[in-house]
Amino acid sequence: MFPVTYRRDEQNRIFIGGAAVKDLAESYGTPLYVLDYATMLQRIRQFQSALDEMAPQGRAFYAGKAFLSKAMAGFLNENHWGLDVVSGGELYTAIQAGFDMGNIVFHGNVKTAEEIETALCHHVGYVVADSLDELSLLNETARKLDVRAPVLLRLTPGIEAHTHAFIRTGQFDSKFGFAMQDGIHDEAVSVALSLPYLQLKGFHAHIGSQIFDEDPFIHNAQRLMEFMAELWEQRGFWPEVLDIGGGFGVQYTPTDDPPDITRVLLEVNQRVQAMTPRGCHSPEILIEPGRAIVAEAGITVYQVHATKVVPGGRHYVAVDGGMGDNIRPALYQAAYTAQVDGKPLERLNAYTVAGRYCESGDILISQASLAPVEVGDYLVVFGTGAYNYAMSSNYNRVPRPAVVLVSEGQQRVWVKRETYQDLLAQDLPWHGLA
Ligand SMILES: Cc1ncc(COP(=O)(O)O)c(C=O)c1O
């Protein structure tokens, strides 16, 4: 839930990465996203040590949709991690960051011809195909460029992970991928194998996000392996790669109980080895964690601008951010934990933390246990590293906050705070119509 470097001193001041939250707020303004380098590195190492135990060694492709910037891409590259991108914009970020493009997986249920062309021109590691239409577009684009596109097929294995419906993707009836039912997946394999400019490298299935149970990950790998064994028997086709996606849950509140990542990965590896047919090489296992790398590394610092008690109602605390920098509570009732900087963790009261945006639904935390809050206090919301900045907007024409990386007292701005000029950068004035 907290970054690994989180600490409170005797005056209850909160520190992350050796920096006092108050100093960060005063230097960079609020709201402010802060990312803890040590937490991200610890998570990467945890996954990597399990991947290193696999034979062949497994590979990780961080899911850029959780949080991506040029600096993040640089950080991943330095740690020899791959990147999963889902749009031309994410691809462009990687290109501009000088990312090793062979270490990229290109996802998405809609990829334009231009995006596919850019991906193939930059020799991305894999393009994950989501539909028959996309297979033809990929083949056609690869033909024009005279290359063979390395393809994974995205399958939906019919595994329903217990998570919010908006972030569940493994069920048959999904907008993503080829359902593993009624021969839909078989047809996709036939098409992929028949198109001359495609190289079918393997299969992918991502079953959802914020999953706590360990079993769905293992069943997912098992289901794909069963299918691969059938393909081997029936067509003599054996893939190189098995990509089990991301979705590893994290702790946002004390009741969240994330899965044991090492156990999941080693169990998956063991099943994959055991289910590899005689005479075939075990496929390389790929994973795509996003949230598990950055969520708990991130905090958002807000300043309290108003408090009010509604008789017979709730005690509100209004802060200077909200749904523009964190849409998740409004989008799918995501829960968060918060603390007041400089106040003890005792005599806690129930507050509702409201955002500044002109929507009644702009409630960041509906039931927060906080020390008595006053105007001017800094409120720290934990676990905001994933899908916060990435999903942020300029609703109400509010500029996006800065993102600052902290490590052992050092600070690096990863993304500058937007200005009012930035907000108007694409606007043209009214010139009339005549
Ligand atoms: C294909 C794919 N891979 C990886 C992820 C990352 O999921 P998470 O951030 O929960 O690990 C997602 C999330 O939607 C996804 O769709």
mmCIF file of N, CA and C in Angstrom, residues 301-417:
data_model
loop_
_atom_site.group_PDB
_atom_site.id
_atom_site.type_symbol
_atom_site.label_atom_id
_atom_site.label_comp_id
_atom_site.label_asym_id
_atom_site.label_seq_id
_atom_site.Cartn_x
_atom_site.Cartn_y
_atom_site.Cartn_z
ATOM 1 N N VAL A 301 -0.112 14.105 -3.699
ATOM 2 C CA VAL A 301 -0.200 15.072 -2.595
ATOM 3 C C VAL A 301 -1.183 16.162 -3.008
ATOM 4 N N TYR A 302 -2.199 16.363 -2.182
ATOM 5 C CA TYR A 302 -3.206 17.408 -2.430
ATOM 6 C C TYR A 302 -3.136 18.400 -1.280
ATOM 7 N N GLN A 303 -3.657 19.593 -1.518
ATOM 8 C CA GLN A 303 -3.836 20.520 -0.404
ATOM 9 C C GLN A 303 -5.327 20.651 -0.126
ATOM 10 N N VAL A 304 -5.653 20.734 1.170
ATOM 11 C CA VAL A 304 -7.051 20.852 1.572
ATOM 12 C C VAL A 304 -7.461 22.318 1.440
ATOM 13 N N HIS A 305 -8.572 22.549 0.734
ATOM 14 C CA HIS A 305 -9.033 23.931 0.534
ATOM 15 C C HIS A 305 -10.314 24.247 1.286
ATOM 16 N N ALA A 306 -11.051 23.252 1.703
ATOM 17 C CA ALA A 306 -12.289 23.524 2.451
ATOM 18 C C ALA A 306 -12.701 22.277 3.219
ATOM 19 N N THR A 307 -13.395 22.478 4.323
ATOM 20 C CA THR A 307 -13.996 21.355 5.046
ATOM 21 C C THR A 307 -15.426 21.774 5.368
ATOM 22 N N LYS A 308 -16.319 20.816 5.418
ATOM 23 C CA LYS A 308 -17.682 21.172 5.847
ATOM 24 C C LYS A 308 -18.397 19.944 6.384
ATOM 25 N N VAL A 309 -19.252 20.197 7.387
ATOM 26 C CA VAL A 309 -20.052 19.108 7.944
ATOM 27 C C VAL A 309 -21.494 19.359 7.529
ATOM 28 N N VAL A 310 -22.109 18.350 6.951
ATOM 29 C CA VAL A 310 -23.525 18.476 6.597
ATOM 30 C C VAL A 310 -24.318 17.874 7.756
ATOM 31 N N PRO A 311 -25.203 18.661 8.411
ATOM 32 C CA PRO A 311 -25.944 18.104 9.559
ATOM 33 C C PRO A 311 -26.661 16.815 9.148
ATOM 34 N N GLY A 312 -26.400 15.776 9.895
ATOM 35 C CA GLY A 312 -27.001 14.469 9.585
ATOM 36 C C GLY A 312 -26.374 13.829 8.355
ATOM 37 N N GLY A 313 -25.381 14.484 7.799
ATOM 38 C CA GLY A 313 -24.751 13.957 6.581
ATOM 39 C C GLY A 313 -23.272 13.722 6.805
ATOM 40 N N ARG A 314 -22.510 13.976 5.769
ATOM 41 C CA ARG A 314 -21.099 13.611 5.847
ATOM 42 C C ARG A 314 -20.209 14.809 6.189
ATOM 43 N N HIS A 315 -18.984 14.479 6.581
ATOM 44 C CA HIS A 315 -17.966 15.487 6.865
ATOM 45 C C HIS A 315 -17.037 15.519 5.648
ATOM 46 N N TYR A 316 -17.133 16.598 4.886
ATOM 47 C CA TYR A 316 -16.371 16.682 3.630
ATOM 48 C C TYR A 316 -15.045 17.401 3.814
ATOM 49 N N VAL A 317 -14.065 16.915 3.058
ATOM 50 C CA VAL A 317 -12.780 17.594 2.934
ATOM 51 C C VAL A 317 -12.609 17.831 1.441
ATOM 52 N N ALA A 318 -12.453 19.068 1.017
ATOM 53 C CA ALA A 318 -12.322 19.336 -0.423
ATOM 54 C C ALA A 318 -10.871 19.663 -0.752
ATOM 55 N N VAL A 319 -10.332 18.950 -1.748
ATOM 56 C CA VAL A 319 -8.920 19.130 -2.101
ATOM 57 C C VAL A 319 -8.785 19.737 -3.499
ATOM 58 N N ASP A 320 -7.538 20.124 -3.840
ATOM 59 C CA ASP A 320 -7.320 20.859 -5.087
ATOM 60 C C ASP A 320 -7.139 19.974 -6.328
ATOM 61 N N GLY A 321 -7.473 18.687 -6.208
ATOM 62 C CA GLY A 321 -7.458 17.798 -7.378
ATOM 63 C C GLY A 321 -8.744 17.009 -7.395
ATOM 64 N N GLY A 322 -8.691 15.815 -8.003
ATOM 65 C CA GLY A 322 -9.901 14.984 -8.023
ATOM 66 C C GLY A 322 -9.952 14.153 -9.293
ATOM 67 N N MET A 323 -11.141 14.080 -9.905
ATOM 68 C CA MET A 323 -11.330 13.145 -11.012
ATOM 69 C C MET A 323 -10.461 13.467 -12.237
ATOM 70 N N GLY A 324 -9.940 14.680 -12.343
ATOM 71 C CA GLY A 324 -9.056 14.998 -13.468
ATOM 72 C C GLY A 324 -7.701 14.306 -13.324
ATOM 73 N N ASP A 325 -7.230 14.114 -12.091
ATOM 74 C CA ASP A 325 -5.948 13.430 -11.886
ATOM 75 C C ASP A 325 -6.131 11.990 -11.417
ATOM 76 N N ASN A 326 -7.350 11.636 -10.972
ATOM 77 C CA ASN A 326 -7.622 10.249 -10.574
ATOM 78 C C ASN A 326 -9.088 9.929 -10.855
ATOM 79 N N ILE A 327 -9.326 9.351 -12.011
ATOM 80 C CA ILE A 327 -10.707 9.052 -12.436
ATOM 81 C C ILE A 327 -11.187 7.714 -11.863
ATOM 82 N N ARG A 328 -10.291 6.931 -11.294
ATOM 83 C CA ARG A 328 -10.646 5.550 -10.937
ATOM 84 C C ARG A 328 -11.801 5.421 -9.935
ATOM 85 N N PRO A 329 -11.876 6.264 -8.893
ATOM 86 C CA PRO A 329 -13.031 6.112 -7.992
ATOM 87 C C PRO A 329 -14.353 6.359 -8.720
ATOM 88 N N ALA A 330 -14.395 7.372 -9.594
ATOM 89 C CA ALA A 330 -15.644 7.667 -10.311
ATOM 90 C C ALA A 330 -15.925 6.610 -11.371
ATOM 91 N N LEU A 331 -14.870 6.064 -11.970
ATOM 92 C CA LEU A 331 -15.034 5.114 -13.076
ATOM 93 C C LEU A 331 -15.437 3.727 -12.601
ATOM 94 N N TYR A 332 -14.759 3.218 -11.577
ATOM 95 C CA TYR A 332 -15.127 1.886 -11.091
ATOM 96 C C TYR A 332 -14.984 1.709 -9.583
ATOM 97 N N GLN A 333 -15.423 2.725 -8.880
ATOM 98 C CA GLN A 333 -15.491 2.669 -7.410
ATOM 99 C C GLN A 333 -14.174 2.224 -6.770
ATOM 100 N N ALA A 334 -13.048 2.623 -7.356
ATOM 101 C CA ALA A 334 -11.763 2.221 -6.781
ATOM 102 C C ALA A 334 -11.589 2.865 -5.401
ATOM 103 N N ALA A 335 -11.020 2.105 -4.476
ATOM 104 C CA ALA A 335 -10.841 2.590 -3.099
ATOM 105 C C ALA A 335 -9.381 2.958 -2.861
ATOM 106 N N TYR A 336 -9.169 3.950 -2.044
ATOM 107 C CA TYR A 336 -7.804 4.402 -1.730
ATOM 108 C C TYR A 336 -7.655 4.655 -0.233
ATOM 109 N N THR A 337 -6.400 4.733 0.207
ATOM 110 C CA THR A 337 -6.074 5.050 1.595
ATOM 111 C C THR A 337 -5.362 6.409 1.614
ATOM 112 N N ALA A 338 -5.688 7.228 2.616
ATOM 113 C CA ALA A 338 -5.047 8.554 2.682
ATOM 114 C C ALA A 338 -4.582 8.840 4.110
ATOM 115 N N GLN A 339 -3.643 9.767 4.230
ATOM 116 C CA GLN A 339 -3.188 10.263 5.540
ATOM 117 C C GLN A 339 -2.951 11.761 5.441
ATOM 118 N N VAL A 340 -3.076 12.421 6.602
ATOM 119 C CA VAL A 340 -2.807 13.857 6.643
ATOM 120 C C VAL A 340 -1.345 14.039 7.066
ATOM 121 N N ASP A 341 -0.613 14.809 6.303
ATOM 122 C CA ASP A 341 0.792 15.053 6.636
ATOM 123 C C ASP A 341 0.883 15.887 7.922
ATOM 124 N N GLY A 342 1.809 15.494 8.796
ATOM 125 C CA GLY A 342 2.048 16.286 10.015
ATOM 126 C C GLY A 342 1.039 16.049 11.133
ATOM 127 N N LYS A 343 0.177 15.050 10.991
ATOM 128 C CA LYS A 343 -0.807 14.770 12.052
ATOM 129 C C LYS A 343 -0.717 13.295 12.452
ATOM 130 N N PRO A 344 -0.932 13.014 13.751
ATOM 131 C CA PRO A 344 -0.772 11.627 14.210
ATOM 132 C C PRO A 344 -1.834 10.681 13.653
ATOM 133 N N LEU A 345 -1.499 9.397 13.673
ATOM 134 C CA LEU A 345 -2.453 8.391 13.194
ATOM 135 C C LEU A 345 -3.352 7.954 14.349
ATOM 136 N N GLU A 346 -3.944 8.925 15.003
ATOM 137 C CA GLU A 346 -4.849 8.599 16.110
ATOM 138 C C GLU A 346 -5.972 9.635 16.110
ATOM 139 N N ARG A 347 -6.974 9.424 16.929
ATOM 140 C CA ARG A 347 -8.184 10.260 16.946
ATOM 141 C C ARG A 347 -8.726 10.432 15.511
ATOM 142 N N LEU A 348 -8.763 9.303 14.791
ATOM 143 C CA LEU A 348 -9.157 9.396 13.387
ATOM 144 C C LEU A 348 -10.675 9.560 13.257
ATOM 145 N N ASN A 349 -11.075 10.388 12.311
ATOM 146 C CA ASN A 349 -12.502 10.617 12.050
ATOM 147 C C ASN A 349 -12.823 10.154 10.634
ATOM 148 N N ALA A 350 -14.122 9.927 10.412
ATOM 149 C CA ALA A 350 -14.561 9.526 9.065
ATOM 150 C C ALA A 350 -14.809 10.767 8.211
ATOM 151 N N TYR A 351 -14.110 10.843 7.114
ATOM 152 C CA TYR A 351 -14.267 11.974 6.192
ATOM 153 C C TYR A 351 -14.609 11.465 4.801
ATOM 154 N N THR A 352 -15.209 12.346 4.009
ATOM 155 C CA THR A 352 -15.378 12.077 2.586
ATOM 156 C C THR A 352 -14.473 13.063 1.857
ATOM 157 N N VAL A 353 -13.533 12.508 1.092
ATOM 158 C CA VAL A 353 -12.594 13.388 0.385
ATOM 159 C C VAL A 353 -13.178 13.722 -0.986
ATOM 160 N N ALA A 354 -13.519 14.986 -1.171
ATOM 161 C CA ALA A 354 -14.138 15.420 -2.425
ATOM 162 C C ALA A 354 -13.122 16.154 -3.278
ATOM 163 N N GLY A 355 -13.264 15.982 -4.604
ATOM 164 C CA GLY A 355 -12.386 16.685 -5.536
ATOM 165 C C GLY A 355 -12.937 18.061 -5.866
ATOM 166 N N ARG A 356 -12.212 18.762 -6.740
ATOM 167 C CA ARG A 356 -12.552 20.139 -7.080
ATOM 168 C C ARG A 356 -13.395 20.260 -8.352
ATOM 169 N N TYR A 357 -13.665 19.122 -8.997
ATOM 170 C CA TYR A 357 -14.305 19.175 -10.319
ATOM 171 C C TYR A 357 -15.833 19.297 -10.198
ATOM 172 N N CYS A 358 -16.443 19.891 -11.209
ATOM 173 C CA CYS A 358 -17.879 20.192 -11.122
ATOM 174 C C CYS A 358 -18.729 18.991 -11.474
ATOM 175 N N GLU A 359 -18.627 17.981 -10.655
ATOM 176 C CA GLU A 359 -19.421 16.757 -10.777
ATOM 177 C C GLU A 359 -19.669 16.262 -9.363
ATOM 178 N N SER A 360 -20.910 15.909 -9.037
ATOM 179 C CA SER A 360 -21.167 15.344 -7.705
ATOM 180 C C SER A 360 -20.403 14.042 -7.515
ATOM 181 N N GLY A 361 -20.163 13.336 -8.626
ATOM 182 C CA GLY A 361 -19.452 12.054 -8.548
ATOM 183 C C GLY A 361 -17.961 12.213 -8.314
ATOM 184 N N ASP A 362 -17.475 13.427 -8.228
ATOM 185 C CA ASP A 362 -16.036 13.634 -8.030
ATOM 186 C C ASP A 362 -15.683 13.485 -6.552
ATOM 187 N N ILE A 363 -15.737 12.233 -6.099
ATOM 188 C CA ILE A 363 -15.393 11.908 -4.711
ATOM 189 C C ILE A 363 -14.178 10.987 -4.783
ATOM 190 N N LEU A 364 -13.070 11.409 -4.200
ATOM 191 C CA LEU A 364 -11.859 10.585 -4.287
ATOM 192 C C LEU A 364 -11.916 9.403 -3.328
ATOM 193 N N ILE A 365 -12.364 9.680 -2.075
ATOM 194 C CA ILE A 365 -12.479 8.589 -1.084
ATOM 195 C C ILE A 365 -13.787 8.833 -0.328
ATOM 196 N N SER A 366 -14.691 7.884 -0.382
ATOM 197 C CA SER A 366 -15.980 8.162 0.268
ATOM 198 C C SER A 366 -15.917 7.934 1.774
ATOM 199 N N GLN A 367 -15.060 7.063 2.248
ATOM 200 C CA GLN A 367 -14.932 6.815 3.695
ATOM 201 C C GLN A 367 -13.445 6.802 4.032
ATOM 202 N N ALA A 368 -12.892 7.961 4.358
ATOM 203 C CA ALA A 368 -11.462 8.007 4.717
ATOM 204 C C ALA A 368 -11.358 8.201 6.230
ATOM 205 N N SER A 369 -10.428 7.460 6.869
ATOM 206 C CA SER A 369 -10.193 7.655 8.304
ATOM 207 C C SER A 369 -8.996 8.568 8.454
ATOM 208 N N LEU A 370 -9.251 9.796 8.872
ATOM 209 C CA LEU A 370 -8.170 10.788 8.899
ATOM 210 C C LEU A 370 -8.106 11.508 10.235
ATOM 211 N N ALA A 371 -6.900 11.951 10.568
ATOM 212 C CA ALA A 371 -6.732 12.835 11.730
ATOM 213 C C ALA A 371 -7.518 14.105 11.439
ATOM 214 N N PRO A 372 -7.913 14.877 12.477
ATOM 215 C CA PRO A 372 -8.715 16.075 12.225
ATOM 216 C C PRO A 372 -8.078 16.970 11.147
ATOM 217 N N VAL A 373 -8.863 17.250 10.109
ATOM 218 C CA VAL A 373 -8.312 17.944 8.933
ATOM 219 C C VAL A 373 -8.632 19.436 8.983
ATOM 220 N N GLU A 374 -7.646 20.238 8.603
ATOM 221 C CA GLU A 374 -7.870 21.697 8.530
ATOM 222 C C GLU A 374 -7.456 22.198 7.153
ATOM 223 N N VAL A 375 -8.020 23.339 6.796
ATOM 224 C CA VAL A 375 -7.646 23.969 5.526
ATOM 225 C C VAL A 375 -6.133 24.225 5.545
ATOM 226 N N GLY A 376 -5.494 23.960 4.423
ATOM 227 C CA GLY A 376 -4.046 24.163 4.326
ATOM 228 C C GLY A 376 -3.260 22.880 4.532
ATOM 229 N N ASP A 377 -3.892 21.864 5.148
ATOM 230 C CA ASP A 377 -3.194 20.581 5.357
ATOM 231 C C ASP A 377 -2.857 19.945 4.008
ATOM 232 N N TYR A 378 -1.787 19.141 4.028
ATOM 233 C CA TYR A 378 -1.484 18.328 2.847
ATOM 234 C C TYR A 378 -2.039 16.928 3.075
ATOM 235 N N LEU A 379 -2.803 16.468 2.120
ATOM 236 C CA LEU A 379 -3.392 15.136 2.197
ATOM 237 C C LEU A 379 -2.642 14.239 1.216
ATOM 238 N N VAL A 380 -2.183 13.090 1.721
ATOM 239 C CA VAL A 380 -1.439 12.163 0.863
ATOM 240 C C VAL A 380 -2.336 10.970 0.546
ATOM 241 N N VAL A 381 -2.581 10.729 -0.740
ATOM 242 C CA VAL A 381 -3.336 9.536 -1.140
ATOM 243 C C VAL A 381 -2.313 8.534 -1.677
ATOM 244 N N PHE A 382 -2.386 7.308 -1.169
ATOM 245 C CA PHE A 382 -1.388 6.281 -1.509
ATOM 246 C C PHE A 382 -1.873 5.403 -2.665
ATOM 247 N N GLY A 383 -0.896 4.795 -3.339
ATOM 248 C CA GLY A 383 -1.234 3.811 -4.374
ATOM 249 C C GLY A 383 -1.712 4.427 -5.669
ATOM 250 N N THR A 384 -1.256 5.653 -5.968
ATOM 251 C CA THR A 384 -1.776 6.346 -7.157
ATOM 252 C C THR A 384 -0.819 6.296 -8.362
ATOM 253 N N GLY A 385 0.176 5.403 -8.302
ATOM 254 C CA GLY A 385 1.164 5.371 -9.394
ATOM 255 C C GLY A 385 0.628 4.814 -10.698
ATOM 256 N N ALA A 386 -0.417 3.978 -10.635
ATOM 257 C CA ALA A 386 -0.914 3.329 -11.857
ATOM 258 C C ALA A 386 -2.285 3.871 -12.224
ATOM 259 N N TYR A 387 -2.503 4.065 -13.509
ATOM 260 C CA TYR A 387 -3.816 4.468 -14.045
ATOM 261 C C TYR A 387 -4.344 5.751 -13.403
ATOM 262 N N ASN A 388 -3.458 6.637 -12.952
ATOM 263 C CA ASN A 388 -3.881 7.951 -12.470
ATOM 264 C C ASN A 388 -3.423 8.982 -13.491
ATOM 265 N N TYR A 389 -2.122 9.265 -13.509
ATOM 266 C CA TYR A 389 -1.610 10.182 -14.537
ATOM 267 C C TYR A 389 -2.019 9.677 -15.931
ATOM 268 N N ALA A 390 -1.912 8.350 -16.117
ATOM 269 C CA ALA A 390 -2.197 7.760 -17.434
ATOM 270 C C ALA A 390 -3.623 8.027 -17.891
ATOM 271 N N MET A 391 -4.556 8.150 -16.957
ATOM 272 C CA MET A 391 -5.964 8.369 -17.308
ATOM 273 C C MET A 391 -6.389 9.811 -17.034
ATOM 274 N N SER A 392 -5.435 10.680 -16.779
ATOM 275 C CA SER A 392 -5.801 12.038 -16.353
ATOM 276 C C SER A 392 -6.381 12.837 -17.532
ATOM 277 N N SER A 393 -7.097 13.896 -17.200
ATOM 278 C CA SER A 393 -7.728 14.715 -18.239
ATOM 279 C C SER A 393 -7.635 16.190 -17.844
ATOM 280 N N ASN A 394 -8.043 17.026 -18.776
ATOM 281 C CA ASN A 394 -8.096 18.466 -18.506
ATOM 282 C C ASN A 394 -9.518 18.923 -18.248
ATOM 283 N N TYR A 395 -10.368 18.021 -17.772
ATOM 284 C CA TYR A 395 -11.745 18.380 -17.486
ATOM 285 C C TYR A 395 -11.771 19.650 -16.632
ATOM 286 N N ASN A 396 -12.733 20.520 -16.922
ATOM 287 C CA ASN A 396 -12.849 21.849 -16.277
ATOM 288 C C ASN A 396 -11.664 22.749 -16.604
ATOM 289 N N ARG A 397 -10.894 22.356 -17.602
ATOM 290 C CA ARG A 397 -9.683 23.104 -17.989
ATOM 291 C C ARG A 397 -8.750 23.290 -16.787
ATOM 292 N N VAL A 398 -8.519 22.185 -16.117
ATOM 293 C CA VAL A 398 -7.552 22.188 -15.013
ATOM 294 C C VAL A 398 -6.264 21.538 -15.547
ATOM 295 N N PRO A 399 -5.126 22.206 -15.438
ATOM 296 C CA PRO A 399 -3.872 21.610 -15.941
ATOM 297 C C PRO A 399 -3.496 20.350 -15.150
ATOM 298 N N ARG A 400 -2.854 19.411 -15.840
ATOM 299 C CA ARG A 400 -2.429 18.181 -15.156
ATOM 300 C C ARG A 400 -1.257 18.465 -14.210
ATOM 301 N N PRO A 401 -1.200 17.717 -13.079
ATOM 302 C CA PRO A 401 -0.083 17.882 -12.127
ATOM 303 C C PRO A 401 1.252 17.410 -12.712
ATOM 304 N N ALA A 402 2.321 17.789 -12.029
ATOM 305 C CA ALA A 402 3.646 17.282 -12.391
ATOM 306 C C ALA A 402 3.824 15.873 -11.819
ATOM 307 N N VAL A 403 4.795 15.142 -12.393
ATOM 308 C CA VAL A 403 5.192 13.838 -11.838
ATOM 309 C C VAL A 403 6.655 13.976 -11.447
ATOM 310 N N VAL A 404 6.946 13.697 -10.167
ATOM 311 C CA VAL A 404 8.324 13.828 -9.682
ATOM 312 C C VAL A 404 8.798 12.487 -9.137
ATOM 313 N N LEU A 405 9.986 12.077 -9.587
ATOM 314 C CA LEU A 405 10.589 10.844 -9.064
ATOM 315 C C LEU A 405 11.454 11.200 -7.868
ATOM 316 N N VAL A 406 11.360 10.400 -6.797
ATOM 317 C CA VAL A 406 12.213 10.651 -5.620
ATOM 318 C C VAL A 406 13.047 9.409 -5.317
ATOM 319 N N SER A 407 14.287 9.648 -4.909
ATOM 320 C CA SER A 407 15.166 8.538 -4.538
ATOM 321 C C SER A 407 16.259 9.054 -3.613
ATOM 322 N N GLU A 408 16.290 8.541 -2.406
ATOM 323 C CA GLU A 408 17.337 8.873 -1.425
ATOM 324 C C GLU A 408 17.588 10.380 -1.369
ATOM 325 N N GLY A 409 16.543 11.156 -1.301
ATOM 326 C CA GLY A 409 16.683 12.599 -1.162
ATOM 327 C C GLY A 409 16.851 13.335 -2.482
ATOM 328 N N GLN A 410 17.122 12.586 -3.578
ATOM 329 C CA GLN A 410 17.232 13.252 -4.890
ATOM 330 C C GLN A 410 15.844 13.329 -5.534
ATOM 331 N N GLN A 411 15.634 14.341 -6.341
ATOM 332 C CA GLN A 411 14.347 14.490 -7.030
ATOM 333 C C GLN A 411 14.572 14.757 -8.510
ATOM 334 N N ARG A 412 13.752 14.155 -9.323
ATOM 335 C CA ARG A 412 13.807 14.387 -10.771
ATOM 336 C C ARG A 412 12.388 14.607 -11.279
ATOM 337 N N VAL A 413 12.172 15.713 -11.980
ATOM 338 C CA VAL A 413 10.856 15.930 -12.580
ATOM 339 C C VAL A 413 10.763 15.019 -13.800
ATOM 340 N N TRP A 414 9.781 14.142 -13.816
ATOM 341 C CA TRP A 414 9.576 13.243 -14.961
ATOM 342 C C TRP A 414 8.590 13.854 -15.951
ATOM 343 N N VAL A 415 7.597 14.541 -15.403
ATOM 344 C CA VAL A 415 6.632 15.229 -16.275
ATOM 345 C C VAL A 415 6.377 16.591 -15.644
ATOM 346 N N LYS A 416 6.508 17.643 -16.454
ATOM 347 C CA LYS A 416 6.298 18.990 -15.906
ATOM 348 C C LYS A 416 4.808 19.252 -15.675
ATOM 349 N N ARG A 417 4.503 20.112 -14.682
ATOM 350 C CA ARG A 417 3.116 20.528 -14.476
ATOM 351 C C ARG A 417 2.640 21.287 -15.716
#
